[in-house]
Coordinates of C-alpha atoms and ligand atoms in Angstrom, one line a residue:
M1 CA 32.6 182.4 -50.0
A2 CA 34.3 185.0 -52.2
K3 CA 32.7 185.4 -55.7
Y4 CA 34.8 183.7 -58.5
V5 CA 36.0 186.5 -60.8
P6 CA 38.2 185.0 -63.5
R7 CA 41.5 186.7 -63.9
V8 CA 42.3 187.4 -67.6
L9 CA 45.6 188.2 -69.2
I10 CA 46.0 189.4 -72.8
N11 CA 49.0 188.0 -74.6
G12 CA 49.9 190.2 -77.6
Y13 CA 48.7 193.8 -77.5
G14 CA 48.1 194.5 -81.2
V15 CA 45.0 195.2 -83.3
I16 CA 42.9 192.6 -81.5
G17 CA 44.7 192.4 -78.2
K18 CA 44.3 196.1 -77.3
R19 CA 40.6 196.0 -78.1
V20 CA 40.1 192.8 -76.1
A21 CA 42.0 194.2 -73.1
D22 CA 39.7 197.3 -73.0
A23 CA 36.6 195.1 -73.4
I24 CA 37.6 192.7 -70.6
A25 CA 38.3 195.7 -68.3
K26 CA 34.7 196.8 -68.9
Q27 CA 33.2 193.5 -67.6
E28 CA 32.0 193.5 -64.0
D29 CA 32.4 189.8 -63.6
L30 CA 35.9 189.5 -65.1
S31 CA 39.2 191.0 -64.0
L32 CA 42.0 192.1 -66.3
V33 CA 45.4 191.1 -64.8
G34 CA 47.3 192.9 -67.5
I35 CA 48.9 192.4 -70.9
S36 CA 52.1 190.8 -72.2
D37 CA 54.0 191.4 -75.3
V38 CA 57.6 191.3 -76.7
V39 CA 58.2 194.9 -77.8
A40 CA 58.3 198.4 -76.4
D41 CA 56.6 200.3 -79.2
W42 CA 54.0 203.0 -79.0
R43 CA 51.2 200.4 -78.7
V44 CA 52.6 198.8 -75.6
K45 CA 53.5 202.2 -74.2
M46 CA 49.8 203.1 -74.7
A47 CA 49.0 200.2 -72.3
Q48 CA 51.4 201.7 -69.8
T49 CA 49.6 205.0 -70.1
K50 CA 46.4 203.2 -69.3
R51 CA 48.1 201.8 -66.2
M52 CA 47.9 198.2 -67.2
N53 CA 50.4 195.7 -65.8
I54 CA 52.8 194.7 -68.6
Y55 CA 54.6 191.4 -68.7
A56 CA 57.2 190.1 -71.1
S57 CA 55.9 187.2 -73.1
L58 CA 59.5 185.9 -73.7
P59 CA 62.1 186.0 -70.9
D60 CA 64.8 187.3 -73.3
R61 CA 62.6 190.4 -74.0
V62 CA 62.6 191.8 -70.5
D63 CA 65.8 193.9 -70.8
E64 CA 64.9 195.2 -74.2
M65 CA 61.4 196.2 -73.1
R66 CA 62.8 197.9 -69.9
K67 CA 65.4 199.7 -72.0
G68 CA 62.5 200.8 -74.3
G69 CA 60.8 202.5 -71.3
I70 CA 58.3 199.8 -70.2
E71 CA 57.9 199.0 -66.5
V72 CA 57.9 195.2 -66.9
S73 CA 56.1 193.5 -64.0
G74 CA 57.7 190.1 -64.8
T75 CA 57.6 187.4 -67.4
L76 CA 54.5 185.7 -68.7
E77 CA 55.8 182.3 -67.5
G78 CA 56.5 183.7 -64.0
L79 CA 53.0 185.0 -63.8
L80 CA 51.4 181.7 -65.0
K81 CA 53.6 179.8 -62.6
G82 CA 52.5 181.9 -59.7
G83 CA 48.9 181.0 -60.4
G84 CA 47.9 184.6 -61.1
V85 CA 45.9 184.0 -64.2
D86 CA 42.8 181.9 -65.0
V87 CA 42.5 182.6 -68.7
V88 CA 45.0 183.9 -71.3
I89 CA 43.5 185.5 -74.4
D90 CA 46.2 184.8 -76.9
C91 CA 46.2 187.7 -79.5
T92 CA 49.7 187.1 -80.8
P93 CA 50.2 187.0 -84.6
A94 CA 49.0 183.9 -86.5
K95 CA 50.7 180.7 -85.6
I96 CA 52.5 182.1 -82.5
G97 CA 49.5 181.0 -80.4
A98 CA 50.1 177.4 -81.4
K99 CA 53.6 177.7 -80.1
N100 CA 52.3 179.2 -76.8
K101 CA 49.9 176.4 -76.2
S102 CA 52.5 174.2 -74.4
L103 CA 53.1 177.0 -71.9
Y104 CA 49.4 177.2 -71.1
E105 CA 49.2 173.4 -70.8
K106 CA 52.2 173.3 -68.5
Y107 CA 50.5 175.6 -66.0
G108 CA 47.0 174.3 -66.5
V109 CA 45.7 177.7 -67.7
K110 CA 42.8 178.1 -70.0
A111 CA 43.4 179.9 -73.3
V112 CA 41.3 181.6 -76.0
F113 CA 43.1 181.7 -79.3
Q114 CA 42.3 183.8 -82.4
G115 CA 41.4 183.1 -86.0
G116 CA 45.0 183.1 -87.2
E117 CA 45.5 179.7 -85.5
K118 CA 44.2 176.4 -87.0
H119 CA 41.0 174.9 -85.6
E120 CA 43.1 171.9 -84.3
V121 CA 45.0 174.2 -81.9
A122 CA 41.9 174.5 -79.7
G123 CA 39.6 171.8 -81.0
V124 CA 36.6 174.2 -80.6
S125 CA 36.1 177.1 -82.9
F126 CA 33.7 179.7 -81.5
V127 CA 31.0 182.1 -82.5
A128 CA 28.9 182.9 -79.4
Q129 CA 25.5 182.9 -81.1
R130 CA 26.1 179.7 -82.9
N131 CA 27.9 177.3 -80.5
Y132 CA 28.6 178.9 -77.1
E133 CA 27.7 175.7 -75.3
E134 CA 30.4 173.7 -77.1
A135 CA 33.1 175.8 -75.3
L136 CA 31.7 175.3 -71.8
G137 CA 34.5 174.3 -69.4
R138 CA 37.0 173.6 -72.2
Q139 CA 40.7 174.4 -71.6
F140 CA 41.1 175.8 -75.2
V141 CA 38.8 177.7 -77.5
R142 CA 39.5 179.5 -80.8
V143 CA 37.6 182.6 -81.6
V144 CA 37.3 182.4 -85.4
S145 CA 38.5 185.1 -87.8
C146 CA 36.6 188.3 -88.5
N147 CA 35.4 186.9 -91.9
T148 CA 34.3 183.6 -90.4
T149 CA 32.5 185.4 -87.5
A150 CA 30.6 187.5 -90.0
I151 CA 29.6 184.5 -92.1
C152 CA 28.5 182.5 -89.1
R153 CA 26.4 185.4 -87.7
V154 CA 24.6 186.2 -91.0
V155 CA 24.5 183.0 -93.0
G156 CA 24.6 180.9 -89.9
G157 CA 21.4 182.6 -88.7
L158 CA 19.7 181.9 -92.1
H159 CA 20.8 178.3 -91.9
E160 CA 19.5 177.8 -88.4
K161 CA 16.1 179.4 -89.0
L162 CA 15.4 178.7 -92.7
G163 CA 17.6 175.8 -93.7
V164 CA 20.3 176.6 -96.2
S165 CA 21.3 174.1 -98.8
K166 CA 24.2 176.0 -100.4
V167 CA 26.2 179.2 -100.0
R168 CA 28.5 180.8 -102.4
A169 CA 30.2 184.0 -101.1
V170 CA 32.8 186.4 -102.5
I171 CA 35.0 188.4 -100.1
I172 CA 36.8 191.6 -100.9
R173 CA 39.3 191.8 -98.1
R174 CA 41.1 194.8 -96.8
A175 CA 44.8 194.6 -97.9
V176 CA 46.4 195.4 -94.6
D177 CA 45.6 196.7 -91.1
V178 CA 45.7 200.5 -90.6
W179 CA 48.6 200.5 -88.2
E180 CA 51.0 198.9 -90.7
S181 CA 49.7 200.5 -93.9
S182 CA 53.0 202.5 -94.0
R183 CA 54.9 199.2 -94.5
V184 CA 52.9 196.9 -96.7
G185 CA 49.7 196.7 -98.7
V186 CA 48.6 196.8 -102.3
M187 CA 47.6 200.0 -104.1
N188 CA 45.3 200.6 -107.1
T189 CA 44.8 196.9 -107.7
V190 CA 42.7 193.9 -106.6
V191 CA 44.6 190.7 -105.9
P192 CA 42.6 187.5 -106.2
E193 CA 43.3 184.6 -103.9
L194 CA 43.8 181.8 -106.5
H195 CA 43.2 178.9 -104.1
I196 CA 39.6 178.1 -104.3
P197 CA 37.8 177.7 -101.9
S198 CA 39.5 180.4 -99.9
H199 CA 40.0 179.3 -96.3
H200 CA 37.0 181.2 -95.0
G201 CA 34.3 178.7 -96.2
P202 CA 36.0 175.6 -94.6
D203 CA 36.6 177.7 -91.5
A204 CA 32.9 178.5 -91.2
Q205 CA 32.3 174.8 -91.2
T206 CA 34.5 174.4 -88.1
V207 CA 31.7 176.3 -86.3
I208 CA 28.7 175.1 -88.4
P209 CA 29.7 171.7 -89.8
S210 CA 26.4 171.3 -91.8
L211 CA 26.9 174.5 -93.8
N212 CA 27.5 173.8 -97.5
I213 CA 29.7 176.9 -98.3
V214 CA 32.3 177.8 -100.9
T215 CA 34.1 181.2 -100.6
L216 CA 36.2 183.1 -103.1
A217 CA 38.4 186.0 -101.9
A218 CA 40.5 188.9 -103.2
K219 CA 42.5 191.6 -101.6
G220 CA 41.3 195.2 -102.3
S221 CA 43.6 198.2 -101.9
H222 CA 41.9 199.6 -98.8
N223 CA 42.9 199.1 -95.2
L224 CA 39.6 198.9 -93.2
Y225 CA 36.7 196.4 -93.3
H226 CA 36.0 193.5 -95.6
L227 CA 33.1 193.3 -98.0
H228 CA 31.1 190.1 -98.4
M229 CA 28.6 189.2 -101.2
A230 CA 26.7 186.0 -100.7
M231 CA 24.3 183.9 -102.7
V232 CA 22.3 181.6 -100.4
E233 CA 20.3 178.7 -101.7
F234 CA 17.5 177.3 -99.4
R235 CA 16.1 173.8 -99.0
S236 CA 12.6 175.1 -99.4
T237 CA 11.1 178.2 -100.9
I238 CA 11.4 181.4 -98.8
G239 CA 10.3 185.0 -99.2
L240 CA 12.1 188.3 -98.8
G241 CA 10.2 188.8 -95.6
D242 CA 11.6 185.6 -94.1
V243 CA 15.2 186.6 -94.7
I244 CA 14.6 190.1 -93.3
D245 CA 12.8 188.7 -90.3
V246 CA 15.7 186.3 -89.5
L247 CA 18.4 189.0 -89.8
E248 CA 16.3 191.5 -87.9
K249 CA 16.3 189.1 -84.9
E250 CA 19.9 187.9 -85.2
P251 CA 22.1 189.3 -82.5
R252 CA 25.1 191.4 -83.5
V253 CA 23.7 191.9 -87.1
V254 CA 22.3 195.3 -88.1
F255 CA 20.8 196.8 -91.2
V256 CA 22.2 199.8 -93.1
N257 CA 20.6 201.4 -96.2
G258 CA 22.0 202.6 -99.4
S259 CA 18.9 204.8 -99.6
D260 CA 20.1 206.5 -96.4
G261 CA 23.4 207.4 -98.2
V262 CA 25.3 204.4 -96.9
E263 CA 27.2 204.0 -100.1
G264 CA 30.3 202.0 -99.2
L265 CA 32.6 200.7 -96.5
N266 CA 33.7 204.3 -95.9
S267 CA 30.1 205.3 -95.0
I268 CA 30.0 202.6 -92.4
F269 CA 33.3 203.6 -90.9
E270 CA 32.0 207.1 -90.6
I271 CA 28.9 205.8 -88.9
S272 CA 31.0 203.8 -86.5
R273 CA 33.0 206.9 -85.6
D274 CA 29.8 208.9 -85.1
L275 CA 28.6 206.3 -82.6
G276 CA 31.4 207.6 -80.4
R277 CA 32.8 204.1 -79.5
P278 CA 36.4 203.6 -78.7
R279 CA 38.5 203.7 -81.8
G280 CA 35.4 203.9 -83.9
D281 CA 34.9 200.2 -83.4
L282 CA 31.9 198.4 -84.8
Y283 CA 31.1 195.1 -83.2
E284 CA 28.0 194.4 -85.3
I285 CA 27.8 193.1 -88.9
P286 CA 26.1 195.8 -91.1
V287 CA 24.0 194.2 -93.8
W288 CA 22.8 196.4 -96.7
F289 CA 19.1 196.2 -96.4
D290 CA 18.6 197.3 -100.0
S291 CA 20.9 194.5 -101.2
I292 CA 18.7 191.7 -99.8
S293 CA 16.9 190.1 -102.7
V294 CA 15.2 186.8 -103.4
S295 CA 15.1 184.9 -106.8
P296 CA 11.7 184.7 -108.5
D297 CA 11.4 181.0 -107.6
G298 CA 12.0 181.7 -103.9
R299 CA 15.0 179.3 -103.7
E300 CA 17.8 181.8 -103.4
A301 CA 18.6 185.0 -101.5
Y302 CA 21.4 187.5 -102.3
L303 CA 22.9 189.9 -99.8
I304 CA 25.9 192.1 -99.2
W305 CA 27.4 193.0 -95.8
A306 CA 30.5 194.7 -94.3
T307 CA 32.8 193.0 -91.9
P308 CA 34.5 195.3 -89.4
N309 CA 37.7 193.3 -89.2
E310 CA 39.3 195.0 -86.2
S311 CA 36.4 194.8 -83.9
N312 CA 33.7 192.2 -84.7
V313 CA 35.5 189.4 -82.8
I314 CA 35.9 191.5 -79.6
P315 CA 32.6 190.5 -78.1
E316 CA 33.3 186.9 -79.0
N317 CA 36.5 186.9 -77.0
V318 CA 34.6 188.2 -73.9
D319 CA 31.9 185.5 -74.3
A320 CA 34.6 182.8 -74.9
V321 CA 36.1 183.6 -71.4
R322 CA 32.6 183.2 -69.8
A323 CA 32.1 179.9 -71.6
V324 CA 35.5 178.3 -70.8
T325 CA 35.2 179.4 -67.1
E326 CA 31.4 178.4 -67.1
L327 CA 30.7 181.8 -65.5
E328 CA 27.5 181.8 -67.7
V329 CA 26.2 178.5 -69.1
R330 CA 23.7 180.0 -71.4
R331 CA 24.8 182.0 -74.5
E332 CA 22.0 184.6 -74.0
D333 CA 23.2 185.5 -70.5
S334 CA 26.8 186.0 -71.5
M335 CA 25.9 187.8 -74.7
R336 CA 23.5 190.1 -72.9
K337 CA 26.3 191.2 -70.4
T338 CA 28.8 191.6 -73.2
D339 CA 26.4 193.6 -75.4
R340 CA 25.4 195.9 -72.6
S341 CA 29.0 196.6 -71.6
L342 CA 30.1 197.4 -75.2
D343 CA 26.9 199.2 -76.2
I344 CA 26.1 196.7 -78.9
V345 CA 22.9 197.7 -80.7
K346 CA 20.4 196.4 -83.2
K347 CA 20.0 199.8 -84.9
L348 CA 23.1 201.9 -85.7
Y349 CA 21.1 205.1 -86.5
Ligands
LIG401 N1 43.9 192.3 -87.6 C1 42.7 191.8 -87.8 O1 41.8 192.5 -88.5 C2 42.2 190.5 -87.2 C3 40.9 190.3 -87.2 C4 40.4 189.1 -86.6 C5 41.4 188.2 -86.1 N2 42.7 188.5 -86.1 C6 43.6 187.5 -85.6 O2 44.0 188.0 -84.3 C7 45.4 187.6 -84.0 C8 46.2 188.8 -83.7 O3 46.2 189.6 -84.9 P1 46.5 191.1 -84.8 O4 46.1 191.7 -86.1 O5 46.0 191.7 -83.6 O6 48.1 191.1 -84.8 P2 49.1 192.4 -84.5 O7 50.3 192.1 -85.3 O8 48.4 193.7 -84.7 O9 49.5 192.2 -83.0 C9 50.2 191.2 -82.5 C10 50.9 191.6 -81.2 O10 51.5 190.4 -80.6 C11 52.9 190.8 -80.3 N3 53.7 189.6 -80.4 C12 54.5 189.2 -81.4 N4 55.1 188.0 -81.1 C13 54.7 187.7 -79.8 C14 55.0 186.7 -78.9 N5 55.8 185.7 -79.2 N6 54.4 186.7 -77.7 C15 53.6 187.8 -77.3 N7 53.3 188.8 -78.1 C16 53.8 188.8 -79.4 C17 53.2 191.9 -81.3 O11 54.3 192.7 -80.7 C18 51.9 192.7 -81.4 O12 51.8 193.7 -80.4 C19 45.8 186.7 -85.2 O13 45.5 185.4 -85.0 C20 44.9 187.3 -86.3 O14 44.7 186.3 -87.4 C21 43.1 189.6 -86.7

């Protein structure tokens, strides 16, 4: 019998979609059918240069995309109807995924949504190292946002291993993505999000329901990476070594040091480019080792980390496909394959 190799289509070829497409193409046990989108801009033309099959997500976009120079292979609906796809990774802008859900339901196709969709769209919110098994065999799964993924990896690890009673975290977000910094964004200011808690804390609870967390957020005037600062209270007394030990073992979390000259988000971006990965992507969460501190009574820890917003959710999307197709039933097995294919490390330098 022929080996089952799930066929994957990426719907929406933007910041996340183009990275997920490349990551899927690198997996030996998954096959990339192509991508679908609604425009013919340089980003979609880049997919054409990479010889990917391109579909029109909406039938009324076919002519416009062809006129724009895209060789459109057909419509997304036509492709799904013909049974050519097992899993769609929906990387369309926030709330479009929810609209697309009925199409996936109509053709019985599995779908992985992104963090811009509400938890209810999929019913399972996913971070591989926390709840891989919850997604096994499901039709719909949602990979949570970059911020939530980072919180679940770092604080989730501390909660699982040491027992966290309370987390309070502050997030300084990037204002806008690099590709659209010419259009929008804030400059020379910081804009607080006045709704408290920011949505990130409740979102982390969709993955780790027992986590008592409140987050506050603000937009900075930069366009790459978020900065998280967390105060973590424990159920029992812990030592600095315990926190370091957990994070040292936690997958997809790495240490960087101020004492090595890693002074800001810019230093981490430079490191990520030096690693020579595509687009300077960083899939891991860099925690400043020098920031990790414990209160004198041993009940609280404080730490600061960077969240590579464009890329930390990419491995989760790959793992989500293996979970919904039950290609791997153990998180370790999927994560090992993903990490090897993307050169994910435990030490950046
Ligand atoms: N940008 C980030 O840093 C980031 C990080 C984590 C998660 N996310 C989430 O990932 C999702 C995608 O975000 P993004 O930043 O990649 O968006 P983006 O705007 O960069 O890309 C979206 C792509 O979808 C296309 N598109 C628009 N309408 C469409 C439709 N109806 N059908 C098909 N394609 C359509 C656009 O042309 C574009 O190519 C969102 O849910 C977002 O919240 C974004």
